[in-house]
Amino acid sequence: MIDCPHFGRCGGCTYLDIPYAQELAQKKEALRETLGPYGHFIENIIPAPLPVGYRNKMELAFGDEAKDGQLALGMRKRRSYYEVASVENCVLIPEDFRKIALTVQDYFRDAGEPFFHRKRHIGSLRHLVLRRGEFTGELLIILSTTSNLKAPIEPLLSQIRDLKLDGKIVGILHCINDGVADVVKEDNTRVLVGQDYYHEKICGLAFRVSAFSFFQTNSAGAEKLYGVIRDMAETSTGLAYDLYCGTGTISQVLSPNFTKVMGIELNPDAIEAARDNVILNGISNCEFFSGDVQELLDGKSPDIAIVDPPRDGLHPRALAKLIAMAPPRLIYVSCKPASLARDLVGLTEAGYTPRRAIGVDMFPRTPHVEAVMLLERD
């Protein structure tokens, strides 16, 4: 059990008040309930290698700790647009993130710089995004503000560079967002220090991760997840499809198992990164295509298809295309098991039978859990 003054208010953690073993047991039962008639296929929940301090990415918001209170930088409190819980006691982040965030918070407090108020359209400070390679130690910092920022950034850069960190800062970026939406936008971004990417190593492979591209937020957990997928996929001399492949991490992990792996992803920047990464790793049997899965799923049926869709699961048209293509084996990776449960109805009606299912705790202390299921076509 872990003591945190913000527990129950910041919205980040759910299970700090119970032992980790009990958390895993509750997640396993919740996953079985979510999957309903398919829940009994869940074999176990693989624990996270690091139950605390595991996040390799944090998107922190500027706000106040209480209404009209002093400036704060951290996680949004539940049911609040502007109040945030400071990262000073956050158990999800590594120590380097904490040092950087508190330095940025204190600098802008002393400068009297206000956070951006979305209703009144005043203020300048929006977000601080911190990213790191857990196995490389490389750190990337992205500050998001409006164009009304008054405080000079150079003194802040000096303070950050003077910090004693375990990792190494490889890039500091500043992006300007004058929109109303509470999001980090990559438009109008300039590099202040270094570069706009960092490197990570997963399963013995190197990956170049750009500032705004998707990457699993738990690197050590990702190795466990990809190991489960690799074991379920087994080894074949045939063709594998990696659908919603992102930067091609699963494709490359599976590349020794198959003659050829083809990845499809809507985001063209992610596909460009995937192509760069296969060159970086010296892999020659992976090919990547940019486009909508439901539009590109035509042609030869693969020996296996791995689908890792967004949280809402497979679009009905993509599901229909996948069923029509009829791969003999299918691995469904889901960060929202409720979407998997919904899609299982269509898959089982089309003749697919679940064979194995395993949970992977990618997000300790939160209610989220990753599910991986192997299905075979009758």
Short mmCIF file of C-alpha atoms in Angstrom, two decimals, residues 133-361:
data_model
loop_
_atom_site.label_atom_id
_atom_site.label_comp_id
_atom_site.label_asym_id
_atom_site.label_seq_id
_atom_site.Cartn_x
_atom_site.Cartn_y
_atom_site.Cartn_z
CA GLY A 133 13.53 5.73 -23.11
CA GLU A 134 13.39 3.51 -20.06
CA PHE A 135 16.18 1.29 -21.40
CA THR A 136 18.23 4.06 -23.03
CA GLY A 137 17.85 6.88 -20.50
CA GLU A 138 17.09 9.45 -23.22
CA LEU A 139 14.70 12.24 -22.20
CA LEU A 140 12.50 14.49 -24.35
CA ILE A 141 10.69 17.58 -23.02
CA ILE A 142 7.81 19.38 -24.80
CA LEU A 143 6.41 22.63 -23.39
CA SER A 144 3.02 23.72 -24.75
CA THR A 145 1.85 27.32 -24.36
CA THR A 146 -0.16 29.94 -26.19
CA SER A 147 1.58 32.69 -28.13
CA ASN A 148 0.94 35.03 -25.17
CA LEU A 149 3.79 33.58 -23.09
CA LYS A 150 5.59 36.48 -21.38
CA ALA A 151 8.30 34.80 -19.30
CA PRO A 152 11.56 34.17 -21.19
CA ILE A 153 12.33 30.50 -21.78
CA GLU A 154 16.14 30.65 -21.82
CA PRO A 155 16.54 30.91 -18.01
CA LEU A 156 14.26 27.89 -17.66
CA LEU A 157 16.40 25.94 -20.12
CA SER A 158 19.48 26.72 -18.03
CA GLN A 159 17.77 25.49 -14.87
CA ILE A 160 16.70 22.25 -16.57
CA ARG A 161 20.17 21.62 -17.97
CA ASP A 162 21.65 22.08 -14.47
CA LEU A 163 19.48 19.32 -12.97
CA LYS A 164 21.19 16.14 -11.79
CA LEU A 165 19.26 13.45 -13.63
CA ASP A 166 19.68 9.72 -14.06
CA GLY A 167 18.89 10.07 -17.78
CA LYS A 168 20.14 12.39 -20.49
CA ILE A 169 18.08 15.15 -22.07
CA VAL A 170 18.28 14.79 -25.85
CA GLY A 171 15.68 17.37 -26.83
CA ILE A 172 13.58 20.28 -25.54
CA LEU A 173 10.70 21.54 -27.71
CA HIS A 174 8.25 24.43 -27.51
CA CYS A 175 4.87 24.17 -29.25
CA ILE A 176 2.43 27.06 -29.51
CA ASN A 177 -1.30 26.33 -29.39
CA ASP A 178 -3.81 29.18 -29.42
CA GLY A 179 -6.81 26.87 -29.84
CA VAL A 180 -9.49 26.22 -27.23
CA ALA A 181 -9.29 22.41 -27.12
CA ASP A 182 -7.39 21.02 -24.13
CA VAL A 183 -4.92 19.00 -26.22
CA VAL A 184 -1.25 19.08 -27.13
CA LYS A 185 -0.92 19.92 -30.81
CA GLU A 186 2.25 19.39 -32.78
CA ASP A 187 1.62 22.40 -35.03
CA ASN A 188 3.94 25.37 -34.59
CA THR A 189 6.63 23.38 -32.80
CA ARG A 190 10.25 24.43 -32.67
CA VAL A 191 13.26 22.64 -31.25
CA LEU A 192 14.97 24.67 -28.54
CA VAL A 193 17.64 22.14 -27.58
CA GLY A 194 18.85 19.00 -29.32
CA GLN A 195 16.40 16.97 -31.41
CA ASP A 196 12.69 16.10 -31.69
CA TYR A 197 12.97 12.36 -31.00
CA TYR A 198 14.46 9.86 -28.57
CA HIS A 199 15.46 6.19 -28.74
CA GLU A 200 14.12 3.18 -26.88
CA LYS A 201 15.05 -0.51 -26.88
CA ILE A 202 12.37 -3.19 -26.68
CA CYS A 203 12.97 -6.95 -26.98
CA GLY A 204 16.49 -6.33 -28.22
CA LEU A 205 15.34 -3.95 -30.95
CA ALA A 206 16.01 -0.21 -31.24
CA PHE A 207 13.22 2.29 -31.91
CA ARG A 208 13.39 5.94 -32.78
CA VAL A 209 10.34 7.63 -31.22
CA SER A 210 9.34 11.10 -32.40
CA ALA A 211 7.94 13.71 -30.04
CA PHE A 212 4.27 13.17 -30.90
CA SER A 213 4.17 9.56 -32.08
CA PHE A 214 2.47 6.75 -30.16
CA PHE A 215 4.59 4.36 -28.15
CA GLN A 216 3.60 2.05 -25.32
CA THR A 217 3.73 4.08 -22.08
CA ASN A 218 5.33 1.24 -20.11
CA SER A 219 8.49 -0.01 -21.80
CA ALA A 220 9.19 -2.90 -19.42
CA GLY A 221 5.52 -3.89 -19.59
CA ALA A 222 5.64 -3.69 -23.38
CA GLU A 223 8.33 -6.37 -23.42
CA LYS A 224 5.95 -8.64 -21.47
CA LEU A 225 3.08 -7.81 -23.83
CA TYR A 226 5.08 -8.45 -26.99
CA GLY A 227 6.39 -11.69 -25.51
CA VAL A 228 2.80 -12.90 -25.07
CA ILE A 229 1.96 -11.98 -28.67
CA ARG A 230 5.10 -13.67 -29.98
CA ASP A 231 4.34 -16.88 -28.04
CA MET A 232 0.76 -16.98 -29.30
CA ALA A 233 1.84 -16.31 -32.88
CA GLU A 234 4.33 -19.19 -32.78
CA THR A 235 6.61 -19.68 -35.81
CA SER A 236 5.50 -19.98 -39.41
CA THR A 237 7.05 -19.72 -42.86
CA GLY A 238 4.05 -17.70 -44.02
CA LEU A 239 2.67 -14.17 -44.02
CA ALA A 240 1.55 -12.14 -41.00
CA TYR A 241 -0.53 -8.96 -41.01
CA ASP A 242 0.02 -6.37 -38.27
CA LEU A 243 -3.08 -4.17 -38.38
CA TYR A 244 -3.06 -0.75 -36.66
CA CYS A 245 0.69 -1.29 -36.46
CA GLY A 246 1.71 2.19 -35.27
CA THR A 247 5.49 2.49 -35.51
CA GLY A 248 5.77 -1.22 -36.29
CA THR A 249 6.95 -2.52 -32.92
CA ILE A 250 4.88 -5.73 -33.04
CA SER A 251 5.82 -6.29 -36.70
CA GLN A 252 9.51 -6.17 -35.91
CA VAL A 253 9.25 -8.33 -32.80
CA LEU A 254 7.44 -10.96 -34.92
CA SER A 255 9.75 -10.66 -37.94
CA PRO A 256 11.92 -13.70 -37.00
CA ASN A 257 8.76 -15.84 -36.78
CA PHE A 258 7.49 -15.27 -40.33
CA THR A 259 8.69 -15.09 -43.90
CA LYS A 260 7.03 -11.69 -44.25
CA VAL A 261 5.18 -9.24 -42.01
CA MET A 262 2.98 -6.49 -43.46
CA GLY A 263 1.90 -3.57 -41.28
CA ILE A 264 -0.98 -1.15 -41.92
CA GLU A 265 -1.46 2.12 -40.07
CA LEU A 266 -3.50 5.26 -40.78
CA ASN A 267 -0.92 7.73 -39.44
CA PRO A 268 1.67 8.38 -42.19
CA ASP A 269 4.22 9.72 -39.68
CA ALA A 270 4.03 6.46 -37.75
CA ILE A 271 4.58 4.49 -40.97
CA GLU A 272 7.59 6.63 -41.81
CA ALA A 273 8.97 5.91 -38.34
CA ALA A 274 8.30 2.17 -38.81
CA ARG A 275 10.24 2.17 -42.07
CA ASP A 276 13.12 4.03 -40.42
CA ASN A 277 13.15 1.59 -37.52
CA VAL A 278 13.41 -1.55 -39.69
CA ILE A 279 16.46 0.02 -41.34
CA LEU A 280 17.83 0.82 -37.88
CA ASN A 281 17.36 -2.83 -36.86
CA GLY A 282 18.52 -4.36 -40.13
CA ILE A 283 15.17 -6.10 -40.72
CA SER A 284 14.33 -6.89 -44.35
CA ASN A 285 11.07 -8.87 -44.20
CA CYS A 286 8.74 -6.14 -42.88
CA GLU A 287 6.72 -3.91 -45.19
CA PHE A 288 4.52 -1.03 -44.07
CA PHE A 289 1.55 0.71 -45.70
CA SER A 290 -0.13 3.97 -44.74
CA GLY A 291 -3.91 4.00 -44.98
CA ASP A 292 -7.20 2.99 -43.41
CA VAL A 293 -7.30 -0.69 -42.44
CA GLN A 294 -10.85 -1.06 -43.70
CA GLU A 295 -9.78 0.24 -47.11
CA LEU A 296 -6.52 -1.70 -47.47
CA LEU A 297 -7.69 -5.12 -46.26
CA ASP A 298 -7.96 -6.73 -49.67
CA GLY A 299 -5.90 -9.40 -51.34
CA LYS A 300 -4.14 -12.48 -50.10
CA SER A 301 -5.23 -13.97 -46.79
CA PRO A 302 -2.37 -14.07 -44.26
CA ASP A 303 -1.48 -17.05 -42.11
CA ILE A 304 -2.18 -14.90 -39.08
CA ALA A 305 -3.47 -11.39 -38.42
CA ILE A 306 -2.57 -9.37 -35.34
CA VAL A 307 -5.00 -6.53 -34.64
CA ASP A 308 -4.22 -3.85 -32.06
CA PRO A 309 -7.02 -1.33 -32.73
CA PRO A 310 -7.76 1.97 -30.96
CA ARG A 311 -9.69 1.89 -27.69
CA ASP A 312 -13.05 1.73 -29.45
CA GLY A 313 -12.10 -1.50 -31.20
CA LEU A 314 -12.60 -2.52 -34.81
CA HIS A 315 -14.78 -0.40 -37.08
CA PRO A 316 -17.67 -2.56 -38.38
CA ARG A 317 -16.36 -2.27 -41.93
CA ALA A 318 -12.86 -3.29 -40.85
CA LEU A 319 -14.30 -6.22 -38.90
CA ALA A 320 -16.27 -7.33 -41.97
CA LYS A 321 -13.16 -7.05 -44.18
CA LEU A 322 -11.12 -9.05 -41.69
CA ILE A 323 -13.75 -11.78 -41.51
CA ALA A 324 -13.99 -11.90 -45.31
CA MET A 325 -10.22 -12.27 -45.57
CA ALA A 326 -10.50 -15.27 -43.22
CA PRO A 327 -7.02 -15.66 -41.74
CA PRO A 328 -6.87 -19.08 -40.03
CA ARG A 329 -5.50 -17.50 -36.85
CA LEU A 330 -6.12 -14.12 -35.27
CA ILE A 331 -4.55 -12.35 -32.29
CA TYR A 332 -6.60 -9.49 -30.88
CA VAL A 333 -4.72 -7.03 -28.63
CA SER A 334 -7.00 -4.72 -26.67
CA CYS A 335 -6.36 -1.84 -24.29
CA LYS A 336 -10.13 -1.64 -23.72
CA PRO A 337 -11.46 -5.16 -23.09
CA ALA A 338 -15.07 -3.99 -23.45
CA SER A 339 -14.36 -3.31 -27.14
CA LEU A 340 -12.84 -6.78 -27.49
CA ALA A 341 -15.97 -8.29 -25.91
CA ARG A 342 -18.15 -6.51 -28.45
CA ASP A 343 -16.04 -7.56 -31.44
CA LEU A 344 -15.91 -11.16 -30.21
CA VAL A 345 -19.63 -11.47 -30.95
CA GLY A 346 -19.07 -10.86 -34.67
CA LEU A 347 -15.90 -12.96 -34.79
CA THR A 348 -17.44 -16.01 -33.12
CA GLU A 349 -20.54 -15.77 -35.31
CA ALA A 350 -18.19 -15.83 -38.31
CA GLY A 351 -16.61 -19.07 -37.14
CA TYR A 352 -13.71 -17.94 -34.94
CA THR A 353 -13.18 -19.77 -31.66
CA PRO A 354 -11.18 -18.29 -28.76
CA ARG A 355 -8.28 -20.54 -27.75
CA ARG A 356 -6.24 -18.54 -25.25
CA ALA A 357 -6.47 -15.21 -23.48
CA ILE A 358 -3.98 -13.48 -21.19
CA GLY A 359 -4.09 -10.16 -19.39
CA VAL A 360 -0.99 -7.96 -19.15
CA ASP A 361 -0.85 -5.30 -16.47
#
